[in-house]
Amino acid sequence: MSERVLLKNMRSDCGPVGFDEYRQLGGYEALERAVRTMTPDEVINMVTESGLRGRGGAGFPAGRKWGFVRKDAPHPRYIQSNTDEMEPGTFKDRVLVNTDPHLVIEGITMAAYAVQADVAVFFIRPSYNDDAELIERELSAAREAGMLGKNILGSDFSFDIEVHRSAGRYICGESSAQANAIMGKRPNPDKTGHMTSSGLWGMPTVVNNVETLAHVPHIIRNGVEWFKGLAATPTGDGTKLYCVSGEVVDPGCYELPMGTRLGDIIFEHAGGMLPGAEFKTCIPGGASTSFVTQAQLATPMDFDSMKAAGLSLGTGSIVVFDKNTCLVQATINILTYFARESCGWCTPCRDGIPYMLSLLQDIEAGDGTEADVKRLETVAAGMAHAYCGFAPGAASTVKGLLRSFRDEVREHLDGRGCPFGDMEKPKPGDWKVLDRDAS
Amino acid sequence: MLLPEELETEIQTMVREAEHVEEKLIDIIYLLQNHFGCFSDVALGHASRLTGKTTVELEELCTFYDFIYRRPVGRFVIHVCDGVACWMHHENSLFQYLCDKLGVGVGEVTEDGLFTVLPTACLGNCHNAPAMLINGKHYGRLTPKKVDEIIDELRENADNIIQCLCR
């Protein structure tokens, strides 16, 4: 079994590790080392050399992002710690926060020390209200112990973390939209400037996913070579929380070496397909990534390997589909999500996603033609011209459907309709017959 | 309609102590929503009065979010997940089952004022599909039997269940 890092403190009862227990397990040693013996630049350099890349989906090198904050940048400087994860298939941040909240708090504080930030905003989605309360409790414990607040651990570094509860929208995961949400504005993305120079309240702001930040204490404690050695592939970095859901025996969140092969995650760690189910495809990195083929199951799940295979790692959240699932219906479900969650700021997204949805619904109903398929392809390609990454993400599933499962789409055309029958037909994952807890 | 003194004071304190009142708007909206049962026009008026933001500024904010309700909802808002993982485990059946069982359509309130059923973007509980969220509590791996038990329990203990911020 590979080494667990982020989830190494996971308790047998799955309850969160409290402050005292975290300290006994070596927690906050990295923060102590950093504020007492390292300069902020040394922390940034170490994280940069480790190759740590953002786990929120974009995969941008964390150390490089921190380096964008100029040394003479004004204060207050902010950290936006992102726990918005609203992408279907993705629940890793919830698992992480509930397992080891102080690891997350220490990670945020390490990032703050690196860029000499004054305040962090822990941005959390509304359906994670229990987690927000947990973090608030543990922040109090950290504050009382001198890990947050004025003169942390007796140093001249002062910093604190606030919790911001969102009221729910996927676009709030986008960094500039999230900043607008925190500032009480309608959370449309804003691409007019760089967050690291003009983010929250117009001040320098670094946005990181909590999974990214949770790696930092481990890197400082154990070193760059140790971190690089955790990965399964040469260009991978550390470990990764892979979420698996859908038609598998053991859906869940698995911490594995970055670059573990997609097929191994599904068939070894998540227990393979449910009885009676046969693998057709999966979306490998949340709903904004495209369907993969059976041949692509050997692809290592790291940023570079996935890109080389024409795929995207995204959040590393795998949703697995059975052979009897209609992928046109699945894509309709995903586009319905994106159409509803679009902020409506720009025309390609506001009009393009509902149009793609409408074309797919026609195809599913048997009212589509080959011309509609081509039209769908054209509109999906046009999503690249949207204002932010939301619309291209929505188009990924459509592109994957047309690229890898075009024959299945064609089976629907010219009055034939869906070859998979209606939704009433029992399938392996049917909620009426499946109860994993009882099995 | 006046606010209870305690709530009025709580919000005034939040506004006074905030470095930027804007970052407290959602929390204030949640508090008023919990008090009034939804973020009604009356609630919006109080939010405007207490924060100094215009009703237009607040309206453009509150109409953006999934968990702010501008119309009355039941005491228990059942957010049924229709993310793709729940969908493949027959979210449609779950949603319809709940609506049929409670005798309501989307967004309607049951006659006893207890329940509203809403479709919701992914709840982040995909490994426990099909899933739903009721007043901040997650329920997963649902079957008709489990759903029946959950609804019965909520009905029996309605007066004792504390509502959370996201209602």
Coordinates of C-alpha atoms in Angstrom, one line a residue:
Chain A
M1 CA 0.0 0.0 0.0
S2 CA 1.3 3.4 -0.9
E3 CA 2.1 6.1 1.7
R4 CA -0.7 8.3 2.8
V5 CA 0.2 11.9 3.5
L6 CA -2.9 14.1 3.5
L7 CA -5.0 11.4 5.1
K8 CA -2.3 9.8 7.3
N9 CA -4.0 11.0 10.5
M10 CA -7.4 9.6 9.5
R11 CA -9.0 8.2 12.6
S12 CA -10.7 4.8 12.6
D13 CA -14.0 6.4 13.6
C14 CA -13.5 8.9 10.7
G15 CA -13.9 11.8 13.2
P16 CA -11.8 14.9 12.8
V17 CA -8.4 15.1 14.5
G18 CA -8.5 17.8 17.1
F19 CA -5.7 20.3 18.0
D20 CA -4.0 18.3 20.8
E21 CA -4.0 15.1 18.8
Y22 CA -2.7 16.9 15.7
R23 CA 0.2 18.4 17.8
Q24 CA 1.1 14.9 19.1
L25 CA 1.2 13.6 15.6
G26 CA 3.8 16.3 14.6
G27 CA 1.3 18.9 13.5
Y28 CA 2.4 22.6 13.4
E29 CA 6.1 21.5 13.4
A30 CA 6.5 22.8 9.9
L31 CA 5.0 26.1 10.8
E32 CA 7.4 26.4 13.7
R33 CA 10.3 25.6 11.5
A34 CA 9.2 28.1 8.9
V35 CA 8.6 31.1 11.1
R36 CA 11.7 30.4 13.3
T37 CA 14.3 29.3 10.8
M38 CA 13.2 30.1 7.3
T39 CA 12.6 33.2 5.3
P40 CA 9.4 33.6 3.3
D41 CA 11.5 33.2 0.1
E42 CA 13.0 29.9 1.3
V43 CA 9.4 28.6 1.8
I44 CA 8.4 29.7 -1.7
N45 CA 11.6 28.2 -3.2
M46 CA 11.0 24.9 -1.5
V47 CA 7.4 24.6 -2.6
T48 CA 8.4 25.7 -6.1
E49 CA 11.2 23.0 -6.3
S50 CA 8.8 20.4 -5.0
G51 CA 6.7 20.8 -8.1
L52 CA 3.5 21.1 -6.2
R53 CA 0.7 22.0 -8.6
G54 CA -2.8 23.4 -7.7
R55 CA -5.3 20.7 -7.0
G56 CA -8.4 22.8 -7.7
G57 CA -8.3 21.8 -11.4
A58 CA -6.0 24.2 -13.2
G59 CA -2.7 22.6 -12.0
F60 CA -0.8 25.8 -11.8
P61 CA 2.5 25.5 -9.8
A62 CA 1.8 26.8 -6.3
G63 CA 5.2 28.2 -5.6
R64 CA 5.2 30.1 -8.8
K65 CA 1.8 31.6 -8.0
W66 CA 3.1 32.7 -4.6
G67 CA 6.2 34.3 -6.3
F68 CA 3.9 36.6 -8.2
V69 CA 3.2 38.6 -5.1
R70 CA 5.8 41.4 -5.2
K71 CA 8.1 41.9 -2.2
D72 CA 7.0 45.6 -2.0
A73 CA 3.3 44.8 -2.5
P74 CA 1.0 46.7 -0.1
H75 CA -0.8 45.3 2.9
P76 CA -3.2 43.8 3.8
R77 CA -2.5 40.8 1.6
Y78 CA -5.0 38.0 1.4
I79 CA -5.2 34.2 1.0
Q80 CA -8.4 32.8 -0.5
S81 CA -8.6 29.2 0.6
N82 CA -11.0 27.5 -1.7
T83 CA -13.4 24.8 -0.4
D84 CA -16.2 25.6 -2.8
E85 CA -15.9 22.3 -4.7
M86 CA -19.3 22.1 -6.5
E87 CA -18.2 20.1 -9.5
P88 CA -20.3 16.9 -9.8
G89 CA -18.1 13.9 -8.7
T90 CA -15.9 16.0 -6.4
F91 CA -16.0 15.7 -2.6
K92 CA -12.3 15.4 -1.7
D93 CA -12.1 18.7 0.2
R94 CA -14.9 17.7 2.4
V95 CA -13.2 14.5 3.3
L96 CA -9.9 16.3 3.9
V97 CA -11.4 19.0 6.1
N98 CA -13.3 16.5 8.1
T99 CA -10.3 14.2 8.6
D100 CA -7.6 16.7 9.5
P101 CA -8.8 20.3 9.8
H102 CA -5.6 21.5 11.4
L103 CA -3.5 20.2 8.5
V104 CA -5.6 22.5 6.4
I105 CA -5.2 25.4 8.8
E106 CA -1.5 24.9 9.0
G107 CA -1.2 24.8 5.2
I108 CA -3.1 28.0 4.9
T109 CA -0.9 29.6 7.5
M110 CA 2.3 28.4 5.7
A111 CA 1.1 30.0 2.5
A112 CA 0.4 33.2 4.4
Y113 CA 3.9 33.2 5.8
A114 CA 5.3 32.6 2.4
V115 CA 3.6 35.7 0.9
Q116 CA 3.4 37.6 4.2
A117 CA -0.4 37.7 4.1
D118 CA -2.4 39.2 6.8
V119 CA -5.8 37.5 6.5
A120 CA -7.2 34.4 4.9
V121 CA -10.7 33.8 3.9
F122 CA -11.8 30.2 4.1
F123 CA -14.5 30.1 1.4
I124 CA -16.9 27.2 1.8
R125 CA -20.0 26.1 0.0
P126 CA -23.4 26.1 1.8
S127 CA -24.0 22.3 1.7
Y128 CA -20.8 22.0 3.8
N129 CA -22.2 24.0 6.8
D130 CA -21.2 21.4 9.3
D131 CA -17.6 21.6 8.0
A132 CA -17.7 25.4 8.2
E133 CA -18.7 25.0 11.9
L134 CA -15.9 22.4 12.4
I135 CA -13.3 24.7 10.9
E136 CA -14.5 27.7 13.1
R137 CA -14.2 25.5 16.2
E138 CA -10.7 24.4 15.3
L139 CA -9.6 27.9 14.3
S140 CA -10.5 29.0 17.9
A141 CA -8.3 26.2 19.2
A142 CA -5.4 27.1 17.0
R143 CA -5.8 30.8 18.0
E144 CA -5.7 29.9 21.7
A145 CA -2.6 27.9 21.2
G146 CA -0.8 30.8 19.4
M147 CA -0.8 29.3 16.0
L148 CA -3.0 32.1 14.7
G149 CA -3.4 35.8 15.6
K150 CA -0.8 38.3 16.6
N151 CA 2.9 37.2 16.8
I152 CA 2.4 33.5 15.8
L153 CA 4.7 31.3 17.9
G154 CA 6.3 34.3 19.3
S155 CA 7.5 35.5 15.9
D156 CA 6.8 38.9 14.3
F157 CA 4.4 37.2 11.9
S158 CA 0.7 37.9 12.5
F159 CA -2.1 36.4 10.6
D160 CA -5.6 35.1 11.0
I161 CA -8.3 33.1 9.1
E162 CA -12.0 34.0 8.6
V163 CA -14.7 31.7 7.4
H164 CA -16.9 32.9 4.6
R165 CA -20.1 30.8 4.0
S166 CA -21.2 30.9 0.4
A167 CA -24.9 30.7 -0.6
G168 CA -24.1 28.3 -3.4
R169 CA -23.0 28.6 -7.1
Y170 CA -20.4 26.6 -8.9
I171 CA -18.9 29.7 -10.5
C172 CA -17.8 30.8 -7.0
G173 CA -15.0 28.3 -7.3
E174 CA -13.4 30.6 -10.0
S175 CA -10.9 32.8 -8.2
S176 CA -12.0 36.2 -9.3
A177 CA -15.7 35.3 -9.0
Q178 CA -15.0 34.1 -5.5
A179 CA -13.4 37.4 -4.6
N180 CA -16.5 39.2 -5.9
A181 CA -18.6 36.8 -3.8
I182 CA -16.6 37.6 -0.7
M183 CA -16.9 41.3 -1.4
G184 CA -20.7 41.1 -1.5
K185 CA -21.0 41.6 -5.3
R186 CA -22.7 39.4 -7.8
P187 CA -20.0 36.7 -8.3
N188 CA -19.2 37.1 -12.0
P189 CA -15.6 36.4 -13.0
D190 CA -13.4 39.4 -13.5
K191 CA -10.5 39.1 -15.8
T192 CA -9.4 42.7 -15.8
G193 CA -6.5 42.2 -13.5
H194 CA -4.3 39.6 -11.7
M195 CA -5.5 38.4 -8.3
T196 CA -1.9 38.4 -7.0
S197 CA -1.7 42.2 -7.5
S198 CA -5.3 43.2 -7.2
G199 CA -7.7 40.7 -5.7
L200 CA -9.8 41.0 -2.6
W201 CA -10.6 44.7 -1.8
G202 CA -8.1 45.5 -4.6
M203 CA -5.2 44.0 -2.6
P204 CA -2.7 41.2 -3.4
T205 CA -4.5 37.9 -3.1
V206 CA -3.4 34.3 -3.5
V207 CA -6.1 31.7 -4.2
N208 CA -5.3 28.0 -3.5
N209 CA -7.4 24.9 -3.2
V210 CA -7.3 23.4 0.3
E211 CA -5.9 20.1 -1.0
T212 CA -2.9 22.1 -2.4
L213 CA -2.3 23.9 0.8
A214 CA -2.5 20.8 2.9
H215 CA 0.6 19.5 1.1
V216 CA 2.8 22.4 2.2
P217 CA 3.5 21.4 5.9
H218 CA 4.5 18.0 4.7
I219 CA 6.9 19.4 2.1
I220 CA 8.5 21.7 4.7
R221 CA 8.9 18.8 7.2
N222 CA 10.0 16.1 4.9
G223 CA 11.8 17.8 2.0
V224 CA 11.5 18.2 -1.7
E225 CA 13.0 14.9 -2.7
W226 CA 10.7 13.0 -0.4
F227 CA 7.7 14.8 -1.9
K228 CA 8.8 14.1 -5.5
G229 CA 9.4 10.5 -4.6
L230 CA 5.7 10.1 -3.6
A231 CA 4.5 10.4 -7.1
A232 CA 4.1 7.4 -9.4
T233 CA 5.4 9.3 -12.4
P234 CA 8.5 11.5 -13.0
T235 CA 6.4 14.6 -13.6
G236 CA 3.9 13.9 -10.9
D237 CA 3.9 15.7 -7.6
G238 CA 3.2 14.0 -4.3
T239 CA 0.0 12.2 -3.6
K240 CA -3.5 13.0 -4.9
L241 CA -7.0 12.6 -3.5
Y242 CA -8.9 10.8 -6.1
C243 CA -12.7 10.7 -5.7
V244 CA -14.5 7.7 -7.3
S245 CA -18.2 7.5 -7.7
G246 CA -20.8 5.9 -10.1
E247 CA -21.1 2.2 -10.9
V248 CA -18.3 0.9 -8.8
V249 CA -18.3 -1.4 -5.7
D250 CA -16.5 0.9 -3.3
P251 CA -17.0 4.6 -4.2
G252 CA -15.0 6.9 -2.0
C253 CA -12.0 9.2 -1.7
Y254 CA -8.6 7.5 -2.2
E255 CA -5.2 9.0 -1.5
L256 CA -2.8 7.6 -4.0
P257 CA 0.5 8.5 -5.7
M258 CA 0.0 11.3 -8.2
G259 CA 0.1 9.5 -11.6
T260 CA -1.6 6.3 -10.5
R261 CA -3.2 4.8 -13.6
L262 CA -6.8 5.6 -14.1
G263 CA -7.8 1.9 -14.5
D264 CA -6.0 0.9 -11.3
I265 CA -7.9 3.5 -9.4
I266 CA -11.2 2.2 -10.7
F267 CA -10.6 -1.5 -10.7
E268 CA -8.2 -2.0 -7.8
H269 CA -8.9 0.7 -5.3
A270 CA -12.6 1.4 -5.9
G271 CA -13.3 -2.4 -6.2
G272 CA -14.2 -2.5 -9.9
M273 CA -17.7 -2.4 -11.4
L274 CA -20.8 -3.2 -9.5
P275 CA -22.2 -6.8 -10.0
G276 CA -24.0 -6.8 -13.4
A277 CA -22.3 -3.7 -14.6
E278 CA -19.7 -3.4 -17.4
F279 CA -17.4 -0.5 -17.8
K280 CA -18.2 1.8 -20.7
T281 CA -16.4 5.1 -19.8
C282 CA -15.7 7.6 -17.1
I283 CA -15.2 11.3 -16.7
P284 CA -11.8 11.4 -15.1
G285 CA -11.6 14.8 -13.4
G286 CA -15.1 16.0 -12.5
A287 CA -17.9 17.1 -14.8
S288 CA -15.8 19.5 -16.8
T289 CA -13.6 16.8 -18.3
S290 CA -14.4 14.6 -21.2
F291 CA -15.4 10.9 -21.5
V292 CA -12.4 8.5 -21.8
T293 CA -12.2 5.4 -23.9
Q294 CA -11.4 1.9 -22.6
A295 CA -7.9 2.2 -24.2
Q296 CA -7.2 5.3 -22.1
L297 CA -7.6 3.5 -18.8
A298 CA -3.8 3.0 -18.7
T299 CA -3.2 6.7 -18.6
P300 CA -1.4 7.9 -15.4
M301 CA -3.5 10.4 -13.6
D302 CA -1.2 13.3 -13.4
F303 CA -1.4 16.7 -15.1
D304 CA 1.1 16.1 -17.9
S305 CA 0.2 12.5 -18.7
M306 CA -3.5 13.3 -18.9
K307 CA -2.8 16.3 -21.1
A308 CA -0.6 14.2 -23.4
A309 CA -3.5 11.8 -23.8
G310 CA -5.8 14.7 -24.8
L311 CA -7.5 14.5 -21.4
S312 CA -7.6 16.7 -18.3
L313 CA -6.9 15.8 -14.7
G314 CA -9.2 18.5 -13.4
T315 CA -10.0 17.7 -9.7
G316 CA -9.1 14.0 -10.1
S317 CA -12.7 13.0 -9.5
I318 CA -13.7 9.9 -11.5
V319 CA -17.3 9.2 -12.3
V320 CA -17.8 5.7 -13.8
F321 CA -20.5 4.8 -16.3
D322 CA -21.9 1.3 -17.0
K323 CA -22.3 0.0 -20.5
N324 CA -26.1 0.3 -20.3
T325 CA -26.0 4.0 -19.5
C326 CA -26.9 6.3 -22.4
L327 CA -24.2 8.8 -22.7
V328 CA -26.5 11.3 -24.5
Q329 CA -28.6 11.3 -21.4
A330 CA -25.6 11.6 -19.2
T331 CA -24.3 14.6 -21.2
I332 CA -27.8 16.1 -21.0
N333 CA -27.6 15.8 -17.2
I334 CA -24.2 17.4 -17.1
L335 CA -25.1 20.3 -19.4
T336 CA -28.3 20.9 -17.4
Y337 CA -26.0 21.4 -14.4
F338 CA -23.8 23.8 -16.3
A339 CA -26.7 25.7 -17.9
R340 CA -28.2 26.2 -14.4
E341 CA -24.9 27.2 -12.8
S342 CA -23.7 29.6 -15.5
C343 CA -23.5 33.2 -14.2
G344 CA -24.8 34.4 -17.5
W345 CA -22.1 37.0 -17.9
C346 CA -21.1 36.3 -21.5
T347 CA -23.1 35.2 -24.5
P348 CA -21.2 31.9 -25.4
C349 CA -21.9 30.6 -21.9
R350 CA -25.3 32.1 -21.4
D351 CA -26.7 31.1 -24.8
G352 CA -24.3 28.4 -26.0
I353 CA -24.8 25.9 -23.2
P354 CA -28.6 25.9 -23.3
Y355 CA -28.3 25.6 -27.1
M356 CA -26.1 22.5 -26.8
L357 CA -28.5 21.1 -24.3
S358 CA -31.4 21.7 -26.6
L359 CA -29.6 20.0 -29.5
L360 CA -28.8 17.0 -27.3
Q361 CA -32.4 16.8 -26.1
D362 CA -33.6 16.7 -29.7
I363 CA -31.1 14.0 -30.5
E364 CA -32.2 12.0 -27.4
A365 CA -35.8 12.3 -28.5
G366 CA -35.1 11.0 -32.0
D367 CA -35.7 14.5 -33.5
G368 CA -32.0 15.1 -34.4
T369 CA -30.1 14.8 -37.7
E370 CA -26.5 14.6 -38.7
A371 CA -26.6 18.4 -39.2
D372 CA -27.5 18.8 -35.5
V373 CA -24.5 16.7 -34.5
K374 CA -22.3 19.0 -36.6
R375 CA -24.0 22.0 -35.1
L376 CA -23.3 20.6 -31.7
E377 CA -19.7 20.2 -32.5
T378 CA -19.4 23.8 -33.8
V379 CA -21.1 25.3 -30.8
A380 CA -18.9 23.2 -28.4
A381 CA -15.8 24.5 -30.2
G382 CA -17.1 28.1 -29.9
M383 CA -17.1 27.8 -26.1
A384 CA -13.4 28.5 -26.2
H385 CA -14.3 32.1 -26.8
A386 CA -16.2 32.5 -23.5
Y387 CA -15.0 35.0 -20.8
C388 CA -13.8 32.4 -18.3
G389 CA -13.1 28.6 -18.1
F390 CA -16.7 27.7 -17.2
A391 CA -18.1 27.3 -20.7
P392 CA -15.0 25.4 -22.1
G393 CA -15.4 23.1 -19.2
A394 CA -19.0 22.5 -20.0
A395 CA -18.1 21.8 -23.6
S396 CA -15.5 19.1 -22.6
T397 CA -18.1 16.4 -22.1
V398 CA -19.8 17.2 -25.4
K399 CA -16.5 17.1 -27.2
G400 CA -15.7 13.8 -25.6
L401 CA -19.1 12.4 -26.5
L402 CA -18.7 13.4 -30.1
R403 CA -15.0 12.3 -30.3
S404 CA -15.2 8.9 -28.6
F405 CA -18.9 7.9 -28.7
R406 CA -20.1 9.4 -32.0
D407 CA -21.6 6.1 -33.1
E408 CA -23.8 6.0 -30.0
V409 CA -25.0 9.5 -30.8
R410 CA -25.8 8.4 -34.3
E411 CA -27.9 5.6 -33.1
H412 CA -30.3 8.2 -31.7
L413 CA -30.7 10.0 -35.1
D414 CA -33.5 10.2 -37.6
G415 CA -36.5 9.2 -35.6
R416 CA -34.8 6.3 -33.8
G417 CA -34.5 7.9 -30.4
C418 CA -32.7 6.5 -27.5
P419 CA -31.5 2.9 -27.9
F420 CA -31.1 2.4 -24.2
G421 CA -34.8 2.4 -23.3
D422 CA -36.5 4.5 -20.7
M423 CA -35.2 5.5 -17.3
E424 CA -37.6 3.0 -15.6
K425 CA -35.5 0.1 -16.7
P426 CA -33.6 -1.3 -13.7
K427 CA -29.8 -0.9 -14.0
P428 CA -27.0 -2.0 -11.8
G429 CA -27.0 1.3 -9.8
D430 CA -30.7 1.5 -9.6
W431 CA -31.6 3.1 -6.2
K432 CA -34.6 0.8 -5.8
V433 CA -32.5 -2.4 -5.7
L434 CA -29.1 -1.3 -4.6
D435 CA -28.2 -0.7 -1.0
R436 CA -24.5 -0.9 -0.5
D437 CA -24.8 -0.6 3.3
A438 CA -26.9 -3.7 3.4
S439 CA -24.8 -5.7 0.9
Chain B
M1 CA -42.8 44.4 10.9
L2 CA -40.1 44.9 13.5
L3 CA -37.3 42.4 14.1
P4 CA -36.9 40.8 17.5
E5 CA -34.5 42.9 19.6
E6 CA -31.9 40.1 19.8
L7 CA -31.7 39.7 16.0
E8 CA -31.7 43.4 15.4
T9 CA -28.8 43.8 17.8
E10 CA -26.9 40.8 16.4
I11 CA -27.0 42.2 12.9
Q12 CA -26.2 45.8 14.1
T13 CA -23.1 44.4 15.9
M14 CA -22.0 42.4 12.8
V15 CA -22.3 45.6 10.7
R16 CA -20.5 47.7 13.2
E17 CA -17.6 45.3 13.7
A18 CA -17.1 44.4 10.1
E19 CA -14.1 46.0 8.4
H20 CA -16.1 45.7 5.1
V21 CA -19.9 45.3 5.6
E22 CA -20.1 43.7 2.2
E23 CA -18.4 40.5 3.4
K24 CA -21.1 40.0 6.0
L25 CA -24.1 40.4 3.5
I26 CA -24.6 36.7 3.0
D27 CA -24.5 35.9 6.7
I28 CA -27.0 38.7 7.3
I29 CA -29.2 37.4 4.6
Y30 CA -29.1 33.9 6.1
L31 CA -30.0 35.2 9.5
L32 CA -33.0 37.1 8.1
Q33 CA -34.0 34.1 6.0
N34 CA -34.0 31.9 9.0
H35 CA -36.1 34.3 10.9
F36 CA -38.7 35.0 8.2
G37 CA -38.7 31.5 6.7
C38 CA -37.5 32.9 3.4
F39 CA -35.7 36.0 2.2
S40 CA -38.9 37.9 1.6
D41 CA -39.3 41.5 0.5
V42 CA -39.8 42.4 4.2
A43 CA -36.5 40.7 5.0
L44 CA -34.8 42.4 2.1
G45 CA -36.0 45.7 3.5
H46 CA -34.5 45.0 6.9
A47 CA -31.2 43.9 5.2
S48 CA -31.1 47.2 3.3
R49 CA -31.9 49.3 6.4
L50 CA -29.3 47.6 8.6
T51 CA -26.5 47.4 6.1
G52 CA -27.0 50.6 4.1
K53 CA -27.0 48.7 0.8
T54 CA -29.7 49.5 -1.7
T55 CA -32.5 47.0 -2.3
V56 CA -31.3 46.7 -5.9
E57 CA -27.8 45.8 -4.7
L58 CA -29.2 43.1 -2.4
E59 CA -31.7 41.9 -4.9
E60 CA -28.9 41.3 -7.5
L61 CA -27.0 39.4 -4.9
C62 CA -29.7 37.2 -3.4
T63 CA -31.2 36.2 -6.8
F64 CA -27.8 34.7 -7.8
Y65 CA -27.6 32.0 -5.2
D66 CA -29.1 28.5 -4.8
F67 CA -29.6 28.6 -1.0
I68 CA -31.4 32.0 -0.7
Y69 CA -35.1 31.6 -1.2
R70 CA -37.1 34.6 -2.3
R71 CA -40.4 32.7 -1.9
P72 CA -41.8 30.8 1.1
V73 CA -40.4 27.4 1.7
G74 CA -41.2 24.6 4.1
R75 CA -39.6 24.2 7.5
F76 CA -37.5 21.5 5.9
V77 CA -36.1 22.2 2.5
I78 CA -35.2 18.9 0.8
H79 CA -32.4 19.6 -1.7
V80 CA -32.3 16.5 -3.9
C81 CA -28.9 16.2 -5.7
D82 CA -29.1 15.9 -9.4
G83 CA -25.4 15.7 -10.1
V84 CA -24.4 13.0 -12.5
A85 CA -23.4 10.4 -9.9
C86 CA -26.8 10.7 -8.2
W87 CA -28.5 10.8 -11.6
M88 CA -27.1 7.5 -12.6
H89 CA -28.5 6.1 -9.3
H90 CA -31.9 7.3 -10.3
E91 CA -32.1 10.7 -8.9
N92 CA -35.2 11.1 -11.1
S93 CA -36.9 8.4 -9.2
L94 CA -35.9 9.9 -5.9
F95 CA -37.1 13.3 -6.8
Q96 CA -40.4 12.0 -8.1
Y97 CA -40.8 9.7 -5.2
L98 CA -40.5 12.6 -2.7
C99 CA -42.8 14.8 -4.7
D100 CA -45.4 12.0 -4.9
K101 CA -45.0 11.1 -1.3
L102 CA -45.4 14.7 -0.1
G103 CA -48.0 15.7 -2.6
V104 CA -46.1 18.7 -3.9
G105 CA -44.5 19.9 -7.1
V106 CA -41.1 21.6 -7.4
G107 CA -40.6 24.4 -4.9
E108 CA -44.1 24.1 -3.4
V109 CA -44.8 23.8 0.3
T110 CA -46.7 20.9 1.8
E111 CA -50.1 21.7 3.4
D112 CA -48.6 21.3 6.9
G113 CA -45.9 23.8 6.1
L114 CA -43.1 21.3 6.7
F115 CA -41.6 20.4 3.4
T116 CA -40.3 21.8 0.1
V117 CA -38.5 19.7 -2.5
L118 CA -35.9 21.4 -4.7
P119 CA -33.5 20.0 -7.3
T120 CA -30.0 20.9 -6.4
A121 CA -26.6 21.0 -8.1
C122 CA -24.1 18.4 -6.8
L123 CA -24.1 18.2 -3.0
G124 CA -20.5 16.8 -2.7
N125 CA -21.8 13.5 -1.5
C126 CA -21.3 11.5 -4.7
H127 CA -19.9 8.4 -3.1
N128 CA -23.1 8.1 -1.2
A129 CA -25.4 8.5 -4.2
P130 CA -28.3 9.0 -4.4
A131 CA -28.2 11.8 -1.9
M132 CA -30.1 14.7 -0.5
L133 CA -29.6 17.5 2.0
I134 CA -32.2 18.7 4.5
N135 CA -31.5 21.8 6.6
G136 CA -27.7 21.3 6.4
K137 CA -27.8 17.5 7.1
H138 CA -26.6 15.0 4.5
Y139 CA -28.5 11.8 3.7
G140 CA -27.0 9.3 1.3
R141 CA -27.4 5.8 -0.2
L142 CA -31.1 6.4 -0.2
T143 CA -33.7 3.8 -0.8
P144 CA -37.5 4.3 -0.7
K145 CA -37.5 2.7 2.8
K146 CA -34.8 5.1 4.0
V147 CA -36.6 8.1 2.6
D148 CA -39.8 7.1 4.3
E149 CA -38.0 6.8 7.6
I150 CA -36.3 10.2 7.3
I151 CA -39.6 11.9 6.4
D152 CA -41.4 10.2 9.3
E153 CA -38.6 11.2 11.8
L154 CA -38.7 14.9 10.6
R155 CA -42.5 15.0 11.0
E156 CA -42.3 13.5 14.5
N157 CA -39.5 15.8 15.7
A158 CA -40.3 18.9 13.7
D159 CA -40.5 21.1 16.8
N160 CA -37.2 20.0 18.2
I161 CA -35.0 20.1 15.1
I162 CA -32.8 23.2 15.0
Q163 CA -32.6 24.9 11.6
C164 CA -29.1 25.6 10.4
L165 CA -28.0 28.6 8.5
C166 CA -28.6 27.2 5.0
R167 CA -32.0 26.1 6.2

